[in-house]
Amino acid sequence: MAVTDVVNAPPGGAPEDGDACERERRATWFELFCDLVFVAAVGQVTHRLGTAPDARSVLAVAALFLPVWWTWVLYADRANRLDKDNAVDRLLTMTGMAGVCGIAVFIGQVGKGTSDDIGFVLSYLLARWMVTVLYAWAGRGDPRFKAAARSYAACSALSSLLWAGGLALPDGAPRWTAWGAGMLVELALPFLAGRYTAAVPSDADHLTERFGLFTIIMLGEMVLGFVGGLSHTRTGPAAALAGVLAFALCACLWWAYFNASSSGPGSHAQLASRPWLRHAFVYGHLPMQCGLAVLGGTLGVVVSGQVSQLSPAAAACVGGGIAVFHAVGALVRAAFTGFGETVVRIRLAVTAGVLVMIPLAPRMPTTAALGLLALILAVGVLVEQPAHRRRVADRDGTPVPQLAEMSPST
């Protein structure tokens, strides 16, 4: 499915029905508003790490981040396939966003033996079902969307039984197992409904932009994390230095992700035409962005100045979050370029360096650990520059887009 080269349009400028002038797909102002709703939910998830991250809290963050992330993916994919921004679509989507607000309200206490589990599940199902309603509404005049809506409805019904059925089970492992099964059904949807969604047009440039914007949200959570920790100890020089180094980490992660973001319209044809590459791109972002969530939730504790050295758990959260982000990013890139590509090898080397730091970090001052991690990332970014300059030169000198240009994260 080729991507059409079109003229740049300002954010929020979706074409009107019947508009003969094609324009490059960009995220609309309404999509950006909906992203703000997800910011609230993501923030509540990362706050579950608390003041002393441990294995239990990290698992809870990872488990609860998944339904929030998946809900965002469903709305982003639906907007990608159906570029309508009219009153009815907005109202239906806002109903789903009300469900996301409910998720944000209840998710902080999920799994703690409270009635919040009920509110969380009902909110999630509301947000989830509104995606099916949006496809059904679009299917009134387009049989392609009608077939996709039937597939979404069947998947929603099965997953809803598992999510709601989990509430009838004892709190703890039985309930989480039922919810996990429901989540697996959700994640299988693109494969189960692939024959129907493949018939629905999509825009790869818009899709990569949307995932880039969600990555910005996760990086923003990192900034909120260390700024929040620093605000309590802003007079301490060690805490101030830790805050500077935490910002350097955030800047390096941003640079690594968006280093290849200079692609022009139409440069994602491979992503649009090969379903398995689309799946690699979408699902690859789950561990990458979950890693940023764990990292962001830990940075507040790290820069607070309350401890002179990282605990083993905090070191694992900081180093592990960075390592997962880089390693999976390299694997996603390799799906497009192959493992022999220079930047892939560099990012895997950076991952190895970060992993070596995890057992060493608790043995050194916090600022030294953060400084070395920031140095490893900065060196990786600098070493990548010649490869990216060659990529840009190749792109400008040839009419066919290069594989290395597939996405900001690749």
Short mmCIF file of C-alpha atoms in Angstrom, two decimals:
data_model
loop_
_atom_site.label_atom_id
_atom_site.label_comp_id
_atom_site.label_asym_id
_atom_site.label_seq_id
_atom_site.Cartn_x
_atom_site.Cartn_y
_atom_site.Cartn_z
CA MET A 1 0.00 0.00 0.00
CA ALA A 2 1.97 2.99 -1.21
CA VAL A 3 2.08 6.30 0.59
CA THR A 4 1.12 9.26 -1.55
CA ASP A 5 3.46 12.24 -1.61
CA VAL A 6 1.40 15.28 -0.78
CA VAL A 7 1.82 18.90 0.22
CA ASN A 8 2.58 19.80 3.85
CA ALA A 9 -0.47 20.75 5.88
CA PRO A 10 -0.55 22.48 9.28
CA PRO A 11 -1.43 20.41 12.37
CA GLY A 12 -5.15 19.95 12.72
CA GLY A 13 -5.79 20.37 9.03
CA ALA A 14 -7.64 17.21 8.04
CA PRO A 15 -9.08 17.33 4.52
CA GLU A 16 -12.77 17.98 4.23
CA ASP A 17 -14.95 15.35 2.58
CA GLY A 18 -14.69 15.70 -1.17
CA ASP A 19 -11.59 17.87 -0.99
CA ALA A 20 -9.73 17.09 -4.18
CA CYS A 21 -6.46 18.53 -2.89
CA GLU A 22 -4.40 15.81 -1.22
CA ARG A 23 -2.25 16.89 1.71
CA GLU A 24 0.29 15.22 3.90
CA ARG A 25 -1.38 13.56 6.88
CA ARG A 26 -0.49 15.22 10.15
CA ALA A 27 -1.80 14.75 13.66
CA THR A 28 -4.86 16.91 14.14
CA TRP A 29 -5.41 19.27 17.05
CA PHE A 30 -8.08 16.87 18.28
CA GLU A 31 -5.63 13.97 18.31
CA LEU A 32 -3.22 16.09 20.35
CA PHE A 33 -6.01 16.90 22.81
CA CYS A 34 -6.71 13.20 23.22
CA ASP A 35 -3.00 12.61 23.85
CA LEU A 36 -3.27 14.92 26.87
CA VAL A 37 -5.90 12.61 28.34
CA PHE A 38 -3.47 9.71 28.04
CA VAL A 39 -0.80 11.81 29.75
CA ALA A 40 -2.92 11.69 32.91
CA ALA A 41 -3.27 7.91 32.75
CA VAL A 42 0.43 7.33 32.07
CA GLY A 43 1.35 9.60 34.96
CA GLN A 44 -0.80 7.61 37.38
CA VAL A 45 0.84 4.39 36.20
CA THR A 46 4.40 5.63 36.71
CA HIS A 47 3.54 6.98 40.16
CA ARG A 48 3.00 3.39 41.31
CA LEU A 49 6.76 2.98 41.56
CA GLY A 50 6.52 5.13 44.69
CA THR A 51 9.55 6.23 46.68
CA ALA A 52 11.31 2.86 46.66
CA PRO A 53 10.95 0.90 43.41
CA ASP A 54 11.07 -2.87 43.76
CA ALA A 55 10.27 -5.88 41.59
CA ARG A 56 6.60 -5.89 42.61
CA SER A 57 6.03 -2.23 41.76
CA VAL A 58 7.91 -2.54 38.47
CA LEU A 59 5.77 -5.51 37.44
CA ALA A 60 2.65 -3.55 38.37
CA VAL A 61 3.77 -0.60 36.25
CA ALA A 62 4.53 -2.85 33.26
CA ALA A 63 1.22 -4.72 33.59
CA LEU A 64 -0.91 -1.59 33.92
CA PHE A 65 0.99 0.38 31.29
CA LEU A 66 -0.02 -2.24 28.72
CA PRO A 67 -3.80 -1.55 28.62
CA VAL A 68 -3.19 2.20 28.64
CA TRP A 69 -0.71 1.90 25.77
CA TRP A 70 -2.97 -0.47 23.83
CA THR A 71 -5.95 1.85 24.16
CA TRP A 72 -3.85 4.67 22.75
CA VAL A 73 -2.71 2.42 19.88
CA LEU A 74 -6.29 1.53 18.97
CA TYR A 75 -7.35 5.18 18.78
CA ALA A 76 -4.19 6.18 16.91
CA ASP A 77 -4.62 3.36 14.38
CA ARG A 78 -8.27 4.15 13.88
CA ALA A 79 -7.49 7.84 13.23
CA ASN A 80 -4.72 6.73 10.87
CA ARG A 81 -7.09 4.60 8.82
CA LEU A 82 -10.04 6.99 8.83
CA ASP A 83 -9.07 10.62 8.48
CA LYS A 84 -12.32 12.23 9.61
CA ASP A 85 -12.50 14.97 12.20
CA ASN A 86 -16.19 15.85 12.24
CA ALA A 87 -18.62 16.45 15.09
CA VAL A 88 -19.94 12.89 15.37
CA ASP A 89 -16.47 11.33 15.37
CA ARG A 90 -15.33 13.83 17.97
CA LEU A 91 -18.27 13.08 20.25
CA LEU A 92 -17.76 9.33 19.99
CA THR A 93 -14.04 9.68 20.58
CA MET A 94 -14.61 12.00 23.54
CA THR A 95 -16.83 9.32 25.08
CA GLY A 96 -13.88 6.96 24.79
CA MET A 97 -11.62 9.61 26.32
CA ALA A 98 -13.99 9.80 29.28
CA GLY A 99 -13.19 6.12 29.76
CA VAL A 100 -9.46 6.92 29.65
CA CYS A 101 -10.04 9.57 32.33
CA GLY A 102 -11.69 6.85 34.41
CA ILE A 103 -8.65 4.64 33.90
CA ALA A 104 -6.47 7.47 35.23
CA VAL A 105 -8.69 7.88 38.27
CA PHE A 106 -8.74 4.22 39.31
CA ILE A 107 -5.46 2.76 38.04
CA GLY A 108 -3.40 3.98 40.99
CA GLN A 109 -5.16 1.60 43.39
CA VAL A 110 -5.74 -1.38 41.10
CA GLY A 111 -4.72 -4.69 42.66
CA LYS A 112 -4.75 -3.36 46.20
CA GLY A 113 -7.96 -5.02 47.30
CA THR A 114 -10.18 -2.02 46.69
CA SER A 115 -13.28 -1.34 44.63
CA ASP A 116 -11.07 0.61 42.23
CA ASP A 117 -10.63 -2.61 40.26
CA ILE A 118 -14.26 -2.36 39.17
CA GLY A 119 -13.92 1.27 38.13
CA PHE A 120 -10.73 0.50 36.22
CA VAL A 121 -12.22 -2.40 34.27
CA LEU A 122 -15.45 -0.54 33.42
CA SER A 123 -13.47 2.50 32.30
CA TYR A 124 -11.17 0.39 30.15
CA LEU A 125 -14.08 -1.44 28.53
CA LEU A 126 -15.82 1.87 27.77
CA ALA A 127 -12.69 3.23 26.09
CA ARG A 128 -12.14 -0.07 24.30
CA TRP A 129 -15.70 -0.47 22.98
CA MET A 130 -15.84 3.08 21.63
CA VAL A 131 -13.18 2.13 19.08
CA THR A 132 -15.51 -0.59 17.81
CA VAL A 133 -18.37 1.94 17.72
CA LEU A 134 -16.21 4.31 15.66
CA TYR A 135 -15.47 1.57 13.12
CA ALA A 136 -19.16 0.63 13.01
CA TRP A 137 -20.15 4.25 12.43
CA ALA A 138 -17.65 4.52 9.58
CA GLY A 139 -18.99 1.23 8.19
CA ARG A 140 -22.42 2.73 7.50
CA GLY A 141 -21.10 4.04 4.20
CA ASP A 142 -18.03 1.90 3.64
CA PRO A 143 -18.17 -1.91 3.63
CA ARG A 144 -14.44 -2.12 4.39
CA PHE A 145 -14.97 -0.51 7.78
CA LYS A 146 -18.09 -2.61 8.36
CA ALA A 147 -16.05 -5.83 8.06
CA ALA A 148 -13.37 -4.40 10.35
CA ALA A 149 -16.05 -3.38 12.86
CA ARG A 150 -17.41 -6.94 13.02
CA SER A 151 -13.94 -8.27 13.72
CA TYR A 152 -13.32 -5.64 16.38
CA ALA A 153 -16.70 -6.40 17.99
CA ALA A 154 -15.96 -10.13 18.21
CA CYS A 155 -12.57 -9.47 19.79
CA SER A 156 -14.05 -6.88 22.16
CA ALA A 157 -16.75 -9.29 23.30
CA LEU A 158 -14.28 -12.05 24.11
CA SER A 159 -11.81 -9.77 25.88
CA SER A 160 -14.65 -8.09 27.80
CA LEU A 161 -15.77 -11.45 29.17
CA LEU A 162 -12.25 -12.07 30.45
CA TRP A 163 -11.82 -8.60 31.92
CA ALA A 164 -15.23 -8.57 33.59
CA GLY A 165 -14.93 -12.22 34.59
CA GLY A 166 -11.71 -11.41 36.39
CA LEU A 167 -13.66 -9.21 38.79
CA ALA A 168 -15.57 -12.29 39.94
CA LEU A 169 -12.33 -14.08 40.79
CA PRO A 170 -10.35 -13.63 44.02
CA ASP A 171 -8.04 -10.65 44.12
CA GLY A 172 -4.45 -11.56 43.25
CA ALA A 173 -3.12 -14.14 40.79
CA PRO A 174 -6.53 -15.48 39.56
CA ARG A 175 -7.80 -12.01 38.70
CA TRP A 176 -4.58 -10.89 37.06
CA THR A 177 -4.45 -14.13 35.05
CA ALA A 178 -7.92 -13.48 33.64
CA TRP A 179 -6.97 -9.91 32.81
CA GLY A 180 -3.76 -11.12 31.18
CA ALA A 181 -5.75 -13.50 28.99
CA GLY A 182 -8.04 -10.63 28.01
CA MET A 183 -5.01 -8.53 27.13
CA LEU A 184 -3.57 -11.32 24.97
CA VAL A 185 -6.82 -11.43 23.01
CA GLU A 186 -6.53 -7.67 22.51
CA LEU A 187 -2.94 -7.86 21.31
CA ALA A 188 -3.87 -10.60 18.84
CA LEU A 189 -6.48 -8.36 17.19
CA PRO A 190 -4.25 -7.00 14.38
CA PHE A 191 -3.44 -10.58 13.35
CA LEU A 192 -7.02 -11.86 13.68
CA ALA A 193 -8.48 -8.88 11.81
CA GLY A 194 -5.57 -8.47 9.40
CA ARG A 195 -7.52 -9.51 6.31
CA TYR A 196 -10.13 -6.81 7.02
CA THR A 197 -7.87 -3.96 8.14
CA ALA A 198 -5.56 -4.55 5.18
CA ALA A 199 -8.39 -3.39 2.93
CA VAL A 200 -8.67 -0.13 4.87
CA PRO A 201 -6.26 2.61 3.71
CA SER A 202 -3.57 3.79 6.10
CA ASP A 203 -0.86 6.43 6.14
CA ALA A 204 2.60 5.39 7.32
CA ASP A 205 3.91 8.95 7.73
CA HIS A 206 1.01 9.78 10.03
CA LEU A 207 1.48 6.54 11.96
CA THR A 208 5.16 7.18 12.65
CA GLU A 209 4.37 10.74 13.68
CA ARG A 210 1.78 9.50 16.17
CA PHE A 211 4.21 7.04 17.77
CA GLY A 212 6.80 9.79 17.89
CA LEU A 213 4.34 11.97 19.75
CA PHE A 214 3.61 9.22 22.29
CA THR A 215 7.35 8.83 22.79
CA ILE A 216 7.46 12.56 23.54
CA ILE A 217 4.79 11.93 26.19
CA MET A 218 6.97 9.26 27.80
CA LEU A 219 10.03 11.51 27.70
CA GLY A 220 7.88 14.20 29.28
CA GLU A 221 7.12 11.80 32.13
CA MET A 222 10.87 11.47 32.62
CA VAL A 223 11.20 15.24 32.89
CA LEU A 224 8.30 15.42 35.33
CA GLY A 225 9.92 12.65 37.37
CA PHE A 226 13.28 14.30 37.96
CA VAL A 227 11.84 17.83 38.18
CA GLY A 228 9.40 16.60 40.83
CA GLY A 229 12.22 15.00 42.80
CA LEU A 230 14.45 18.03 42.42
CA SER A 231 11.75 20.45 43.56
CA HIS A 232 11.97 19.01 47.08
CA THR A 233 15.75 19.32 47.37
CA ARG A 234 16.61 22.15 44.99
CA THR A 235 19.12 23.66 47.43
CA GLY A 236 21.28 20.54 47.57
CA PRO A 237 24.25 20.66 45.15
CA ALA A 238 24.34 16.87 44.75
CA ALA A 239 20.64 16.82 43.91
CA ALA A 240 21.10 19.69 41.45
CA LEU A 241 23.91 17.85 39.68
CA ALA A 242 21.81 14.69 39.59
CA GLY A 243 18.99 16.70 38.03
CA VAL A 244 21.30 18.06 35.33
CA LEU A 245 22.53 14.55 34.54
CA ALA A 246 18.95 13.21 34.48
CA PHE A 247 18.10 15.90 31.94
CA ALA A 248 21.15 14.86 29.89
CA LEU A 249 19.86 11.27 29.89
CA CYS A 250 16.46 12.48 28.68
CA ALA A 251 18.04 14.63 25.95
CA CYS A 252 20.20 11.74 24.71
CA LEU A 253 17.21 9.40 24.55
CA TRP A 254 15.26 12.00 22.59
CA TRP A 255 18.20 12.46 20.23
CA ALA A 256 18.59 8.73 19.69
CA TYR A 257 14.91 8.24 18.87
CA PHE A 258 14.49 11.23 16.56
CA ASN A 259 17.92 11.12 14.91
CA ALA A 260 16.36 9.73 11.74
CA SER A 261 13.25 11.91 11.78
CA SER A 262 14.22 14.06 8.80
CA SER A 263 12.41 11.73 6.40
CA GLY A 264 10.19 13.50 3.93
CA PRO A 265 6.60 12.66 2.94
CA GLY A 266 6.33 9.34 1.17
CA SER A 267 9.47 7.87 2.75
CA HIS A 268 7.64 5.12 4.65
CA ALA A 269 6.38 3.07 1.71
CA GLN A 270 7.96 -0.12 3.05
CA LEU A 271 6.14 0.30 6.36
CA ALA A 272 2.84 0.88 4.59
CA SER A 273 3.13 -2.02 2.16
CA ARG A 274 4.48 -4.81 4.41
CA PRO A 275 2.18 -5.79 7.30
CA TRP A 276 4.91 -7.62 9.22
CA LEU A 277 7.03 -4.46 9.27
CA ARG A 278 4.06 -2.50 10.56
CA HIS A 279 3.61 -5.08 13.35
CA ALA A 280 7.32 -4.91 14.18
CA PHE A 281 7.14 -1.13 14.36
CA VAL A 282 3.97 -0.98 16.48
CA TYR A 283 4.67 -3.83 18.90
CA GLY A 284 8.33 -2.85 19.16
CA HIS A 285 7.26 0.44 20.69
CA LEU A 286 5.60 -1.34 23.62
CA PRO A 287 8.80 -2.40 25.44
CA MET A 288 10.56 0.79 24.36
CA GLN A 289 7.92 3.07 25.82
CA CYS A 290 7.34 0.86 28.85
CA GLY A 291 11.07 1.12 29.55
CA LEU A 292 10.74 4.90 29.49
CA ALA A 293 7.80 4.66 31.89
CA VAL A 294 9.84 2.69 34.44
CA LEU A 295 12.81 5.01 33.97
CA GLY A 296 10.70 8.13 34.38
CA GLY A 297 9.01 6.83 37.51
CA THR A 298 12.40 6.11 39.10
CA LEU A 299 14.21 9.36 38.30
CA GLY A 300 12.26 11.32 40.91
CA VAL A 301 13.69 9.09 43.65
CA VAL A 302 17.16 9.14 42.11
CA VAL A 303 17.54 12.95 42.04
CA SER A 304 15.81 13.63 45.36
CA GLY A 305 19.14 13.58 47.19
CA GLN A 306 17.75 11.30 49.88
CA VAL A 307 20.26 8.55 49.04
CA SER A 308 23.92 8.94 48.11
CA GLN A 309 23.97 5.69 46.14
CA LEU A 310 21.45 3.91 43.96
CA SER A 311 19.84 0.81 45.38
CA PRO A 312 20.18 -2.31 43.22
CA ALA A 313 16.48 -2.01 42.35
CA ALA A 314 16.78 1.65 41.34
CA ALA A 315 19.91 0.90 39.30
CA ALA A 316 18.04 -1.91 37.53
CA CYS A 317 15.11 0.43 36.77
CA VAL A 318 17.29 3.24 35.42
CA GLY A 319 19.79 1.07 33.51
CA GLY A 320 17.19 -1.50 32.49
CA GLY A 321 14.82 1.14 31.14
CA ILE A 322 17.58 2.67 29.02
CA ALA A 323 18.85 -0.74 27.85
CA VAL A 324 15.40 -1.95 26.80
CA PHE A 325 14.75 1.31 24.95
CA HIS A 326 18.02 1.05 22.99
CA ALA A 327 18.02 -2.71 22.41
CA VAL A 328 14.45 -2.92 21.13
CA GLY A 329 14.94 0.25 19.10
CA ALA A 330 17.92 -1.40 17.44
CA LEU A 331 15.91 -4.56 16.72
CA VAL A 332 13.05 -2.55 15.18
CA ARG A 333 15.55 -0.68 13.05
CA ALA A 334 17.19 -3.97 12.03
CA ALA A 335 13.82 -5.20 10.74
CA PHE A 336 14.15 -2.50 8.07
CA THR A 337 17.91 -2.26 7.56
CA GLY A 338 19.37 -5.61 8.65
CA PHE A 339 21.74 -6.26 11.54
CA GLY A 340 24.77 -5.24 9.51
CA GLU A 341 23.69 -1.61 9.41
CA THR A 342 26.08 0.71 11.30
CA VAL A 343 23.55 2.39 13.58
CA VAL A 344 22.07 -0.96 14.63
CA ARG A 345 25.50 -2.16 15.74
CA ILE A 346 26.19 1.10 17.57
CA ARG A 347 22.93 0.94 19.49
CA LEU A 348 23.51 -2.67 20.48
CA ALA A 349 26.98 -1.66 21.72
CA VAL A 350 25.41 1.16 23.75
CA THR A 351 22.98 -1.35 25.21
CA ALA A 352 25.86 -3.58 26.27
CA GLY A 353 27.61 -0.65 27.93
CA VAL A 354 24.48 0.27 29.88
CA LEU A 355 23.96 -3.33 31.01
CA VAL A 356 27.51 -3.43 32.35
CA MET A 357 26.71 -0.34 34.40
CA ILE A 358 23.71 -1.88 36.21
CA PRO A 359 25.68 -4.02 38.74
CA LEU A 360 28.33 -1.30 39.09
CA ALA A 361 25.98 1.65 39.72
CA PRO A 362 25.07 0.77 43.35
CA ARG A 363 28.78 0.82 44.24
CA MET A 364 29.33 4.45 43.23
CA PRO A 365 27.77 7.82 44.06
CA THR A 366 24.45 8.52 42.37
CA THR A 367 25.87 11.40 40.36
CA ALA A 368 28.75 9.25 39.11
CA ALA A 369 26.35 6.51 37.99
CA LEU A 370 24.09 8.97 36.18
CA GLY A 371 27.10 10.72 34.67
CA LEU A 372 28.54 7.52 33.24
CA LEU A 373 25.19 6.48 31.82
CA ALA A 374 24.75 9.90 30.21
CA LEU A 375 28.29 9.66 28.81
CA ILE A 376 27.60 6.25 27.25
CA LEU A 377 24.44 7.57 25.57
CA ALA A 378 26.14 10.78 24.42
CA VAL A 379 29.03 8.86 22.85
CA GLY A 380 26.52 6.62 21.07
CA VAL A 381 24.69 9.65 19.67
CA LEU A 382 27.93 11.25 18.46
CA VAL A 383 29.27 8.07 16.87
CA GLU A 384 26.00 7.65 14.95
CA GLN A 385 26.23 11.08 13.30
CA PRO A 386 28.34 10.11 10.25
CA ALA A 387 25.96 7.24 9.43
CA HIS A 388 22.97 9.57 9.65
CA ARG A 389 24.67 12.18 7.48
CA ARG A 390 25.31 9.51 4.85
CA ARG A 391 21.66 8.48 5.09
CA VAL A 392 20.49 12.05 4.47
CA ALA A 393 22.91 12.41 1.55
CA ASP A 394 21.70 9.15 0.01
CA ARG A 395 18.10 10.24 0.45
CA ASP A 396 18.63 13.60 -1.20
CA GLY A 397 20.62 12.07 -4.05
CA THR A 398 18.24 9.24 -5.00
CA PRO A 399 14.52 9.30 -5.83
CA VAL A 400 13.87 6.04 -3.95
CA PRO A 401 13.71 6.38 -0.12
CA GLN A 402 16.35 4.42 1.77
CA LEU A 403 15.37 1.69 4.22
CA ALA A 404 17.15 3.50 7.04
CA GLU A 405 14.52 6.23 6.81
CA MET A 406 11.59 4.10 7.85
CA SER A 407 10.73 5.86 11.11
CA PRO A 408 12.04 8.20 13.80
CA SER A 409 12.81 5.20 16.02
CA THR A 410 14.51 3.30 13.24
#
